[in-house]
PDB file of C-alpha atoms and ligand atoms in Angstrom:
ATOM      1  CA  MET L 530      27.841 -99.514 -19.264  1.00  0.00           C
ATOM      2  CA  PRO L 531      28.942 -96.259 -17.553  1.00  0.00           C
ATOM      3  CA  ALA L 532      28.920 -96.216 -13.913  1.00  0.00           C
ATOM      4  CA  PRO L 533      26.108 -94.161 -13.341  1.00  0.00           C
ATOM      5  CA  GLN L 534      26.118 -90.812 -11.283  1.00  0.00           C
ATOM      6  CA  ARG L 535      26.806 -91.146  -7.067  1.00  0.00           C
ATOM      7  CA  ILE L 536      23.972 -89.090  -5.885  1.00  0.00           C
ATOM      8  CA  ALA L 537      25.134 -86.682  -2.701  1.00  0.00           C
ATOM      9  CA  VAL L 538      22.668 -85.231  -0.302  1.00  0.00           C
ATOM     10  CA  VAL L 539      23.190 -81.948   1.180  1.00  0.00           C
ATOM     11  CA  THR L 540      21.164 -80.607   3.711  1.00  0.00           C
ATOM     12  CA  GLY L 541      21.521 -76.788   4.848  1.00  0.00           C
ATOM     13  CA  ALA L 542      22.506 -76.002   1.327  1.00  0.00           C
ATOM     14  CA  SER L 543      21.113 -72.723   1.102  1.00  0.00           C
ATOM     15  CA  SER L 544      24.192 -70.339   2.330  1.00  0.00           C
ATOM     16  CA  GLY L 545      28.040 -71.557   4.294  1.00  0.00           C
ATOM     17  CA  ILE L 546      29.696 -74.682   4.379  1.00  0.00           C
ATOM     18  CA  GLY L 547      26.272 -76.297   2.736  1.00  0.00           C
ATOM     19  CA  GLU L 548      26.378 -74.072  -0.228  1.00  0.00           C
ATOM     20  CA  ALA L 549      30.091 -74.439  -1.101  1.00  0.00           C
ATOM     21  CA  THR L 550      29.660 -78.556  -0.671  1.00  0.00           C
ATOM     22  CA  CYS L 551      27.220 -78.624  -3.279  1.00  0.00           C
ATOM     23  CA  GLN L 552      30.276 -76.478  -5.694  1.00  0.00           C
ATOM     24  CA  ALA L 553      32.942 -78.357  -5.073  1.00  0.00           C
ATOM     25  CA  LEU L 554      31.078 -82.953  -4.997  1.00  0.00           C
ATOM     26  CA  ALA L 555      29.134 -81.127  -7.759  1.00  0.00           C
ATOM     27  CA  GLY L 556      32.691 -80.136  -9.667  1.00  0.00           C
ATOM     28  CA  ALA L 557      33.874 -83.490  -8.720  1.00  0.00           C
ATOM     29  CA  GLY L 558      31.293 -85.070 -10.597  1.00  0.00           C
ATOM     30  CA  PHE L 559      28.113 -85.779  -7.889  1.00  0.00           C
ATOM     31  CA  HIS L 560      24.193 -85.229  -9.057  1.00  0.00           C
ATOM     32  CA  ILE L 561      23.766 -82.390  -6.284  1.00  0.00           C
ATOM     33  CA  VAL L 562      20.631 -83.271  -4.061  1.00  0.00           C
ATOM     34  CA  ALA L 563      20.347 -80.494  -1.623  1.00  0.00           C
ATOM     35  CA  GLY L 564      17.859 -79.801   1.217  1.00  0.00           C
ATOM     36  CA  ALA L 565      17.262 -76.400   3.519  1.00  0.00           C
ATOM     37  CA  ARG L 566      13.856 -74.728   4.547  1.00  0.00           C
ATOM     38  CA  ARG L 567      14.822 -71.405   2.436  1.00  0.00           C
ATOM     39  CA  GLN L 568      13.984 -72.723  -1.170  1.00  0.00           C
ATOM     40  CA  GLU L 569      14.637 -69.860  -2.824  1.00  0.00           C
ATOM     41  CA  ARG L 570      17.903 -69.219  -2.026  1.00  0.00           C
ATOM     42  CA  LEU L 571      18.443 -72.328  -2.275  1.00  0.00           C
ATOM     43  CA  GLN L 572      17.291 -72.883  -6.056  1.00  0.00           C
ATOM     44  CA  LYS L 573      19.988 -70.216  -6.955  1.00  0.00           C
ATOM     45  CA  VAL L 574      22.336 -72.663  -5.450  1.00  0.00           C
ATOM     46  CA  VAL L 575      21.473 -75.722  -7.248  1.00  0.00           C
ATOM     47  CA  ALA L 576      20.221 -74.072 -10.423  1.00  0.00           C
ATOM     48  CA  PRO L 577      24.301 -73.512 -12.509  1.00  0.00           C
ATOM     49  CA  LEU L 578      25.119 -77.260 -11.233  1.00  0.00           C
ATOM     50  CA  GLY L 579      22.048 -78.529 -12.439  1.00  0.00           C
ATOM     51  CA  GLY L 580      21.354 -80.019  -9.101  1.00  0.00           C
ATOM     52  CA  GLU L 581      18.389 -80.718  -7.073  1.00  0.00           C
ATOM     53  CA  ALA L 582      16.807 -78.343  -4.680  1.00  0.00           C
ATOM     54  CA  LEU L 583      14.018 -79.520  -2.282  1.00  0.00           C
ATOM     55  CA  PRO L 584      12.450 -78.499   0.621  1.00  0.00           C
ATOM     56  CA  LEU L 585      14.137 -80.288   3.973  1.00  0.00           C
ATOM     57  CA  ASP L 586      13.333 -79.054   7.346  1.00  0.00           C
ATOM     58  CA  VAL L 587      15.994 -80.777   9.581  1.00  0.00           C
ATOM     59  CA  THR L 588      13.539 -80.285  13.271  1.00  0.00           C
ATOM     60  CA  GLN L 589      10.607 -82.381  11.543  1.00  0.00           C
ATOM     61  CA  LEU L 590      10.139 -85.795  10.978  1.00  0.00           C
ATOM     62  CA  PRO L 591       7.615 -85.374   7.885  1.00  0.00           C
ATOM     63  CA  SER L 592       9.929 -82.831   5.699  1.00  0.00           C
ATOM     64  CA  ILE L 593      13.078 -84.980   6.702  1.00  0.00           C
ATOM     65  CA  GLU L 594      10.626 -88.295   5.903  1.00  0.00           C
ATOM     66  CA  ALA L 595       9.104 -86.177   2.720  1.00  0.00           C
ATOM     67  CA  PHE L 596      12.641 -85.601   0.911  1.00  0.00           C
ATOM     68  CA  VAL L 597      14.622 -89.368   1.893  1.00  0.00           C
ATOM     69  CA  GLN L 598      11.365 -90.409  -0.397  1.00  0.00           C
ATOM     70  CA  ALA L 599      11.086 -88.329  -3.156  1.00  0.00           C
ATOM     71  CA  VAL L 600      15.450 -89.208  -2.861  1.00  0.00           C
ATOM     72  CA  GLY L 601      14.424 -92.713  -2.651  1.00  0.00           C
ATOM     73  CA  ALA L 602      12.045 -92.177  -5.447  1.00  0.00           C
ATOM     74  CA  ARG L 603      13.858 -90.511  -8.322  1.00  0.00           C
ATOM     75  CA  HIS L 604      17.375 -92.207  -7.479  1.00  0.00           C
ATOM     76  CA  GLY L 605      17.192 -94.984  -5.827  1.00  0.00           C
ATOM     77  CA  ARG L 606      20.524 -94.762  -3.303  1.00  0.00           C
ATOM     78  CA  ILE L 607      22.092 -92.019  -1.778  1.00  0.00           C
ATOM     79  CA  ASP L 608      26.747 -92.532  -1.718  1.00  0.00           C
ATOM     80  CA  VAL L 609      26.896 -89.276  -0.425  1.00  0.00           C
ATOM     81  CA  LEU L 610      25.549 -87.436   3.108  1.00  0.00           C
ATOM     82  CA  VAL L 611      26.939 -83.961   4.058  1.00  0.00           C
ATOM     83  CA  ASN L 612      24.905 -83.803   8.132  1.00  0.00           C
ATOM     84  CA  ASN L 613      25.691 -79.926   7.360  1.00  0.00           C
ATOM     85  CA  ALA L 614      21.684 -78.362   8.770  1.00  0.00           C
ATOM     86  CA  GLY L 615      22.800 -76.394  11.757  1.00  0.00           C
ATOM     87  CA  LEU L 616      23.261 -73.460  13.785  1.00  0.00           C
ATOM     88  CA  ALA L 617      24.028 -71.896  17.397  1.00  0.00           C
ATOM     89  CA  ALA L 618      21.365 -70.068  19.006  1.00  0.00           C
ATOM     90  CA  GLY L 619      22.887 -66.433  20.912  1.00  0.00           C
ATOM     91  CA  LEU L 620      25.961 -66.555  23.585  1.00  0.00           C
ATOM     92  CA  ALA L 621      24.214 -66.407  26.273  1.00  0.00           C
ATOM     93  CA  GLN L 622      25.687 -68.273  29.667  1.00  0.00           C
ATOM     94  CA  VAL L 623      23.763 -70.598  30.985  1.00  0.00           C
ATOM     95  CA  ALA L 624      22.402 -68.839  34.217  1.00  0.00           C
ATOM     96  CA  GLU L 625      20.660 -66.857  31.639  1.00  0.00           C
ATOM     97  CA  GLY L 626      20.230 -69.303  29.017  1.00  0.00           C
ATOM     98  CA  ARG L 627      16.742 -69.160  26.655  1.00  0.00           C
ATOM     99  CA  ASP L 628      14.526 -72.367  26.876  1.00  0.00           C
ATOM    100  CA  ASP L 629      13.399 -71.743  23.492  1.00  0.00           C
ATOM    101  CA  ASP L 630      17.927 -71.217  22.046  1.00  0.00           C
ATOM    102  CA  TRP L 631      18.476 -73.820  23.492  1.00  0.00           C
ATOM    103  CA  VAL L 632      15.246 -76.097  21.920  1.00  0.00           C
ATOM    104  CA  GLN L 633      16.241 -74.605  18.372  1.00  0.00           C
ATOM    105  CA  MET L 634      20.094 -75.388  18.207  1.00  0.00           C
ATOM    106  CA  LEU L 635      19.975 -79.230  20.096  1.00  0.00           C
ATOM    107  CA  GLU L 636      17.142 -80.043  17.156  1.00  0.00           C
ATOM    108  CA  THR L 637      18.310 -78.957  14.933  1.00  0.00           C
ATOM    109  CA  ASN L 638      22.009 -79.475  15.562  1.00  0.00           C
ATOM    110  CA  VAL L 639      21.532 -82.693  16.653  1.00  0.00           C
ATOM    111  CA  LEU L 640      17.938 -84.876  16.416  1.00  0.00           C
ATOM    112  CA  GLY L 641      18.050 -83.708  13.518  1.00  0.00           C
ATOM    113  CA  LEU L 642      21.786 -85.065  12.049  1.00  0.00           C
ATOM    114  CA  LEU L 643      20.031 -88.216  13.573  1.00  0.00           C
ATOM    115  CA  ARG L 644      16.691 -88.431  12.114  1.00  0.00           C
ATOM    116  CA  MET L 645      18.288 -87.761   9.427  1.00  0.00           C
ATOM    117  CA  THR L 646      21.294 -89.763   8.976  1.00  0.00           C
ATOM    118  CA  ARG L 647      18.829 -92.309  10.643  1.00  0.00           C
ATOM    119  CA  ALA L 648      16.040 -91.959   6.952  1.00  0.00           C
ATOM    120  CA  CYS L 649      19.134 -91.942   4.834  1.00  0.00           C
ATOM    121  CA  LEU L 650      21.144 -95.091   5.856  1.00  0.00           C
ATOM    122  CA  PRO L 651      17.807 -97.508   3.986  1.00  0.00           C
ATOM    123  CA  LEU L 652      19.743 -95.943   0.392  1.00  0.00           C
ATOM    124  CA  LEU L 653      23.050 -94.948   1.680  1.00  0.00           C
ATOM    125  CA  ARG L 654      23.216 -98.954   2.267  1.00  0.00           C
ATOM    126  CA  LYS L 655      21.525 -99.076  -1.803  1.00  0.00           C
ATOM    127  CA  ALA L 656      24.666 -97.995  -3.730  1.00  0.00           C
ATOM    128  CA  PRO L 657      27.229-100.210  -3.367  1.00  0.00           C
ATOM    129  CA  SER L 658      30.221 -97.607  -1.435  1.00  0.00           C
ATOM    130  CA  SER L 659      28.894 -94.672   0.580  1.00  0.00           C
ATOM    131  CA  HIS L 660      29.663 -92.771   2.605  1.00  0.00           C
ATOM    132  CA  VAL L 661      28.067 -90.018   5.805  1.00  0.00           C
ATOM    133  CA  VAL L 662      29.628 -86.569   6.964  1.00  0.00           C
ATOM    134  CA  ASN L 663      28.190 -85.005   9.991  1.00  0.00           C
ATOM    135  CA  LEU L 664      29.983 -81.766   9.911  1.00  0.00           C
ATOM    136  CA  GLY L 665      30.830 -81.493  14.093  1.00  0.00           C
ATOM    137  CA  SER L 666      33.109 -78.061  14.717  1.00  0.00           C
ATOM    138  CA  VAL L 667      35.877 -77.770  17.121  1.00  0.00           C
ATOM    139  CA  ALA L 668      32.683 -76.840  19.786  1.00  0.00           C
ATOM    140  CA  GLY L 669      33.187 -80.733  19.798  1.00  0.00           C
ATOM    141  CA  PHE L 670      36.157 -80.556  21.813  1.00  0.00           C
ATOM    142  CA  GLU L 671      37.010 -77.851  22.994  1.00  0.00           C
ATOM    143  CA  VAL L 672      33.959 -75.045  25.663  1.00  0.00           C
ATOM    144  CA  TYR L 673      33.872 -71.886  25.830  1.00  0.00           C
ATOM    145  CA  ALA L 674      31.400 -69.671  28.204  1.00  0.00           C
ATOM    146  CA  GLY L 675      27.896 -68.586  26.485  1.00  0.00           C
ATOM    147  CA  GLY L 676      28.557 -71.107  24.805  1.00  0.00           C
ATOM    148  CA  ALA L 677      26.924 -74.257  26.254  1.00  0.00           C
ATOM    149  CA  GLY L 678      24.014 -75.048  24.281  1.00  0.00           C
ATOM    150  CA  TYR L 679      25.813 -75.157  21.299  1.00  0.00           C
ATOM    151  CA  THR L 680      29.196 -76.964  22.203  1.00  0.00           C
ATOM    152  CA  ALA L 681      27.051 -79.633  24.411  1.00  0.00           C
ATOM    153  CA  SER L 682      25.618 -80.330  20.301  1.00  0.00           C
ATOM    154  CA  LYS L 683      28.407 -80.598  18.870  1.00  0.00           C
ATOM    155  CA  HIS L 684      29.989 -82.789  21.459  1.00  0.00           C
ATOM    156  CA  ALA L 685      27.011 -85.399  20.796  1.00  0.00           C
ATOM    157  CA  VAL L 686      27.374 -84.631  16.915  1.00  0.00           C
ATOM    158  CA  ARG L 687      30.281 -85.725  17.591  1.00  0.00           C
ATOM    159  CA  ALA L 688      29.228 -88.645  19.539  1.00  0.00           C
ATOM    160  CA  ILE L 689      26.676 -90.309  17.271  1.00  0.00           C
ATOM    161  CA  THR L 690      29.938 -89.635  14.754  1.00  0.00           C
ATOM    162  CA  ARG L 691      31.483 -92.053  16.831  1.00  0.00           C
ATOM    163  CA  THR L 692      29.379 -94.256  17.522  1.00  0.00           C
ATOM    164  CA  LEU L 693      28.449 -94.309  14.662  1.00  0.00           C
ATOM    165  CA  ARG L 694      31.384 -95.975  12.903  1.00  0.00           C
ATOM    166  CA  LEU L 695      31.117 -98.496  15.097  1.00  0.00           C
ATOM    167  CA  GLU L 696      27.364 -99.416  14.341  1.00  0.00           C
ATOM    168  CA  LEU L 697      28.101 -99.310  10.716  1.00  0.00           C
ATOM    169  CA  VAL L 698      31.967-101.224  11.560  1.00  0.00           C
ATOM    170  CA  GLY L 699      31.952-104.234   8.382  1.00  0.00           C
ATOM    171  CA  GLU L 700      29.908-102.058   6.140  1.00  0.00           C
ATOM    172  CA  PRO L 701      31.367-100.193   2.550  1.00  0.00           C
ATOM    173  CA  ILE L 702      29.858 -96.297   4.169  1.00  0.00           C
ATOM    174  CA  ARG L 703      32.484 -94.767   5.497  1.00  0.00           C
ATOM    175  CA  ILE L 704      32.034 -91.827   7.856  1.00  0.00           C
ATOM    176  CA  THR L 705      33.720 -88.826   8.831  1.00  0.00           C
ATOM    177  CA  GLU L 706      33.276 -85.845  11.360  1.00  0.00           C
ATOM    178  CA  VAL L 707      34.685 -83.035   9.869  1.00  0.00           C
ATOM    179  CA  ALA L 708      35.661 -80.050  13.053  1.00  0.00           C
ATOM    180  CA  PRO L 709      36.130 -77.002  11.749  1.00  0.00           C
ATOM    181  CA  GLY L 710      37.053 -73.955  14.421  1.00  0.00           C
ATOM    182  CA  MET L 711      36.363 -69.874  13.066  1.00  0.00           C
ATOM    183  CA  VAL L 712      34.499 -69.331   9.195  1.00  0.00           C
ATOM    184  CA  GLU L 713      32.856 -66.966   7.543  1.00  0.00           C
ATOM    185  CA  THR L 714      29.386 -68.297   6.397  1.00  0.00           C
ATOM    186  CA  GLU L 715      25.671 -66.430   8.232  1.00  0.00           C
ATOM    187  CA  PHE L 716      26.295 -68.684  10.972  1.00  0.00           C
ATOM    188  CA  SER L 717      27.524 -65.392  13.227  1.00  0.00           C
ATOM    189  CA  LEU L 718      24.556 -63.706  12.038  1.00  0.00           C
ATOM    190  CA  VAL L 719      22.106 -66.421  12.786  1.00  0.00           C
ATOM    191  CA  ARG L 720      23.663 -67.209  16.004  1.00  0.00           C
ATOM    192  CA  PHE L 721      23.212 -62.491  16.801  1.00  0.00           C
ATOM    193  CA  LYS L 722      19.309 -63.068  15.325  1.00  0.00           C
ATOM    194  CA  GLY L 723      20.914 -60.354  12.338  1.00  0.00           C
ATOM    195  CA  ASP L 724      22.895 -57.635  14.647  1.00  0.00           C
ATOM    196  CA  ALA L 725      25.287 -57.869  11.603  1.00  0.00           C
ATOM    197  CA  ALA L 726      28.116 -55.281  14.298  1.00  0.00           C
ATOM    198  CA  ARG L 727      27.849 -57.800  15.777  1.00  0.00           C
ATOM    199  CA  ALA L 728      28.768 -60.927  13.502  1.00  0.00           C
ATOM    200  CA  ALA L 729      31.804 -59.027  11.803  1.00  0.00           C
ATOM    201  CA  GLU L 730      33.714 -58.378  15.352  1.00  0.00           C
ATOM    202  CA  VAL L 731      33.250 -62.624  15.705  1.00  0.00           C
ATOM    203  CA  TYR L 732      36.080 -61.549  12.493  1.00  0.00           C
ATOM    204  CA  ARG L 733      38.002 -58.422  12.761  1.00  0.00           C
ATOM    205  CA  GLY L 734      41.377 -58.688  11.919  1.00  0.00           C
ATOM    206  CA  VAL L 735      41.571 -61.778  11.678  1.00  0.00           C
ATOM    207  CA  GLN L 736      40.912 -64.127   8.484  1.00  0.00           C
ATOM    208  CA  PRO L 737      38.396 -67.263   9.290  1.00  0.00           C
ATOM    209  CA  LEU L 738      38.230 -70.017   6.925  1.00  0.00           C
ATOM    210  CA  THR L 739      36.044 -70.147   4.119  1.00  0.00           C
ATOM    211  CA  GLY L 740      32.761 -72.137   3.405  1.00  0.00           C
ATOM    212  CA  ALA L 741      34.925 -72.927   0.001  1.00  0.00           C
ATOM    213  CA  ASP L 742      38.086 -74.503   3.091  1.00  0.00           C
ATOM    214  CA  VAL L 743      35.314 -76.297   4.813  1.00  0.00           C
ATOM    215  CA  ALA L 744      33.560 -77.739   1.168  1.00  0.00           C
ATOM    216  CA  ASP L 745      37.744 -78.496  -0.071  1.00  0.00           C
ATOM    217  CA  CYS L 746      38.220 -80.794   2.920  1.00  0.00           C
ATOM    218  CA  ILE L 747      34.610 -82.572   2.955  1.00  0.00           C
ATOM    219  CA  LEU L 748      35.209 -82.859  -1.197  1.00  0.00           C
ATOM    220  CA  TRP L 749      38.386 -84.430  -0.048  1.00  0.00           C
ATOM    221  CA  VAL L 750      36.804 -86.887   2.541  1.00  0.00           C
ATOM    222  CA  VAL L 751      35.434 -88.060   0.271  1.00  0.00           C
ATOM    223  CA  THR L 752      37.280 -88.520  -2.559  1.00  0.00           C
ATOM    224  CA  ARG L 753      40.074 -90.960  -1.018  1.00  0.00           C
ATOM    225  CA  PRO L 754      40.618 -94.359  -2.190  1.00  0.00           C
ATOM    226  CA  LEU L 755      36.969 -96.466  -0.810  1.00  0.00           C
ATOM    227  CA  HIS L 756      39.120 -98.301   1.711  1.00  0.00           C
ATOM    228  CA  VAL L 757      40.964 -95.863   3.395  1.00  0.00           C
ATOM    229  CA  ASN L 758      38.166 -94.095   6.506  1.00  0.00           C
ATOM    230  CA  VAL L 759      38.673 -90.174   7.809  1.00  0.00           C
ATOM    231  CA  ASP L 760      37.866 -90.872  11.219  1.00  0.00           C
ATOM    232  CA  GLU L 761      37.615 -87.210  11.683  1.00  0.00           C
ATOM    233  CA  LEU L 762      39.386 -83.430  10.621  1.00  0.00           C
ATOM    234  CA  VAL L 763      39.851 -80.615  12.350  1.00  0.00           C
ATOM    235  CA  VAL L 764      40.600 -77.528  10.361  1.00  0.00           C
ATOM    236  CA  ARG L 765      41.064 -73.043  10.849  1.00  0.00           C
ATOM    237  CA  PRO L 766      42.148 -70.434  10.307  1.00  0.00           C
ATOM    238  CA  ILE L 767      46.269 -70.489  11.288  1.00  0.00           C
ATOM    239  CA  ALA L 768      45.630 -67.536  13.351  1.00  0.00           C
ATOM    240  CA  GLN L 769      43.287 -68.767  15.376  1.00  0.00           C
ATOM    241  CA  ALA L 770      44.972 -72.124  18.485  1.00  0.00           C
ATOM    242  CA  ASN L 771      41.440 -72.479  19.983  1.00  0.00           C
ATOM    243  CA  ALA L 772      37.857 -71.702  20.095  1.00  0.00           C
ATOM    244  CA  PHE L 773      38.021 -68.925  22.329  1.00  0.00           C
ATOM    245  CA  THR L 774      42.678 -67.988  21.297  1.00  0.00           C
ATOM    246  CA  VAL L 775      42.222 -66.060  17.395  1.00  0.00           C
ATOM    247  CA  ALA L 776      45.654 -63.380  17.175  1.00  0.00           C
ATOM    248  CA  ARG L 777      43.709 -60.384  15.079  1.00  0.00           C
ATOM    249  CA  ARG L 778      45.235 -57.730  13.254  1.00  0.00           C
ATOM    250  CA  SER L 779      45.141 -54.317  15.012  1.00  0.00           C
TER     251      SER L 779
HETATM  252  P1  NDP U 330      25.613 -71.288   7.733  1.00  0.00           P
HETATM  253  O1  NDP U 330      24.512 -69.985   8.762  1.00  0.00           O
HETATM  254  O2  NDP U 330      25.424 -70.634   6.920  1.00  0.00           O
HETATM  255  O3  NDP U 330      24.440 -72.264   6.699  1.00  0.00           O
HETATM  256  C1  NDP U 330      23.327 -72.716   7.120  1.00  0.00           C
HETATM  257  C2  NDP U 330      22.661 -73.511   6.732  1.00  0.00           C
HETATM  258  O4  NDP U 330      21.738 -75.024   7.971  1.00  0.00           O
HETATM  259  C3  NDP U 330      21.584 -73.410   6.069  1.00  0.00           C
HETATM  260  O5  NDP U 330      21.636 -73.598   4.560  1.00  0.00           O
HETATM  261  C4  NDP U 330      20.982 -73.094   6.733  1.00  0.00           C
HETATM  262  O6  NDP U 330      18.881 -73.131   5.423  1.00  0.00           O
HETATM  263  C5  NDP U 330      20.244 -74.860   7.027  1.00  0.00           C
HETATM  264  N1  NDP U 330      19.433 -74.989   8.311  1.00  0.00           N
HETATM  265  C6  NDP U 330      19.807 -74.537   9.178  1.00  0.00           C
HETATM  266  N2  NDP U 330      18.550 -74.644   9.832  1.00  0.00           N
HETATM  267  C7  NDP U 330      18.089 -75.763   9.396  1.00  0.00           C
HETATM  268  C8  NDP U 330      16.511 -77.157   9.677  1.00  0.00           C
HETATM  269  N3  NDP U 330      16.010 -76.767  10.534  1.00  0.00           N
HETATM  270  N4  NDP U 330      16.867 -77.727   8.459  1.00  0.00           N
HETATM  271  C9  NDP U 330      17.243 -77.489   7.466  1.00  0.00           C
HETATM  272  N5  NDP U 330      18.314 -76.599   7.566  1.00  0.00           N
HETATM  273  C10 NDP U 330      18.739 -75.796   7.530  1.00  0.00           C
HETATM  274  O7  NDP U 330      26.525 -71.775   8.550  1.00  0.00           O
HETATM  275  P2  NDP U 330      27.571 -72.495   8.120  1.00  0.00           P
HETATM  276  O8  NDP U 330      27.260 -72.835   6.936  1.00  0.00           O
HETATM  277  O9  NDP U 330      28.711 -71.973   9.258  1.00  0.00           O
HETATM  278  O10 NDP U 330      26.423 -74.429   9.080  1.00  0.00           O
HETATM  279  C11 NDP U 330      27.068 -75.392   8.640  1.00  0.00           C
HETATM  280  C12 NDP U 330      27.086 -76.043   9.090  1.00  0.00           C
HETATM  281  O11 NDP U 330      28.778 -75.986   9.503  1.00  0.00           O
HETATM  282  C13 NDP U 330      26.722 -75.866  11.115  1.00  0.00           C
HETATM  283  O12 NDP U 330      25.993 -77.151  11.720  1.00  0.00           O
HETATM  284  C14 NDP U 330      27.491 -75.628  11.979  1.00  0.00           C
HETATM  285  O13 NDP U 330      26.906 -75.921  12.995  1.00  0.00           O
HETATM  286  C15 NDP U 330      28.589 -76.123  11.587  1.00  0.00           C
HETATM  287  N6  NDP U 330      29.936 -75.020  11.884  1.00  0.00           N
HETATM  288  C16 NDP U 330      30.017 -73.451  11.285  1.00  0.00           C
HETATM  289  C17 NDP U 330      31.273 -72.929  11.945  1.00  0.00           C
HETATM  290  C18 NDP U 330      31.254 -71.922  11.202  1.00  0.00           C
HETATM  291  O14 NDP U 330      32.491 -71.118  12.137  1.00  0.00           O
HETATM  292  N7  NDP U 330      30.438 -71.092  10.557  1.00  0.00           N
HETATM  293  C19 NDP U 330      32.624 -73.872  12.342  1.00  0.00           C
HETATM  294  C20 NDP U 330      32.058 -75.566  12.193  1.00  0.00           C
HETATM  295  C21 NDP U 330      31.185 -75.733  12.389  1.00  0.00           C
HETATM  296  P3  NDP U 330      18.030 -72.835   6.072  1.00  0.00           P
HETATM  297  O15 NDP U 330      17.889 -71.967   6.996  1.00  0.00           O
HETATM  298  O16 NDP U 330      17.871 -72.364   4.298  1.00  0.00           O
HETATM  299  O17 NDP U 330      16.879 -73.373   6.754  1.00  0.00           O
HETATM  300  C1  8X3 U 331      31.391 -73.216  15.498  1.00  0.00           C
HETATM  301  C2  8X3 U 331      33.026 -72.438  15.946  1.00  0.00           C
HETATM  302  O1  8X3 U 331      34.322 -71.628  18.330  1.00  0.00           O
HETATM  303  O2  8X3 U 331      31.673 -70.001  17.169  1.00  0.00           O
HETATM  304  O3  8X3 U 331      31.248 -74.257  15.084  1.00  0.00           O
HETATM  305  O4  8X3 U 331      32.247 -72.699  18.193  1.00  0.00           O
HETATM  306  S1  8X3 U 331      32.676 -71.711  17.372  1.00  0.00           S
END
């Protein structure tokens, strides 16, 4: 009997790294279940891949529960969970920081990832072997002025990933943090609340990573032999040495 198609759940799949990850994993034979808030965008991503789009707002516990319940009812297990949904909101220093920005980043990047992982664990345990990939960032081990809310959230992703590694050891569940540097997606447009000129300035004079570059890393970690756990993978553009040291062409 042929092995059943492996199920990959990708959060935040309506754009950027999540969208590219759906494409990369579908290309490797996974059945994709994609979640995000923007359903029209999500449908456009999964339709050509033969995948499924389900509404998901990781800041809302009932939304997470409905999403995971639907995956369980349809597939009975999860082989790969990519916790990708996330965002930065603003670049204000702490003295001028906005509560709603901090709450949104922490609710999405930290609580959303924690709650999504907890909800998916029973289905990850139903697969013969499974894998959780968390999207961290170089902001998970570096800091920069104006980044306190975001860097705190990505430091937390790093801590959660390492904690899960301890808690899951002995089970056939791999756990990886993929930590990219600068990737040109809708990330900066979201951070600067639709200010396209300010977002474009982030990538001026440099060739950033693309969502596909990061998806390639995710594909690589999940396709290693089952006894190989890539604990963390840091990837940046060649022109970026750390979060704020970037060689730009004039
Ligand atoms: P994008 O803005 O292009 O994509 C973010 C995705 O997250 C969207 O699909 C968005 O979908 C989804 N999302 C946001 N909030 C929620 C929510 N509450 N519930 C469900 N989905 C949500 O940015 P990226 O692709 O760059 O970001 C993906 C991940 O990569 C993030 O975790 C980010 O922190 C991380 N990262 C990005 C880097 C970069 O330079 N771009 C570098 C390092 C890490 P929707 O709005 O439809 O819900
Ligand atoms: C995104 C990278 O440097 O903008 O996670 O924080 S950075």
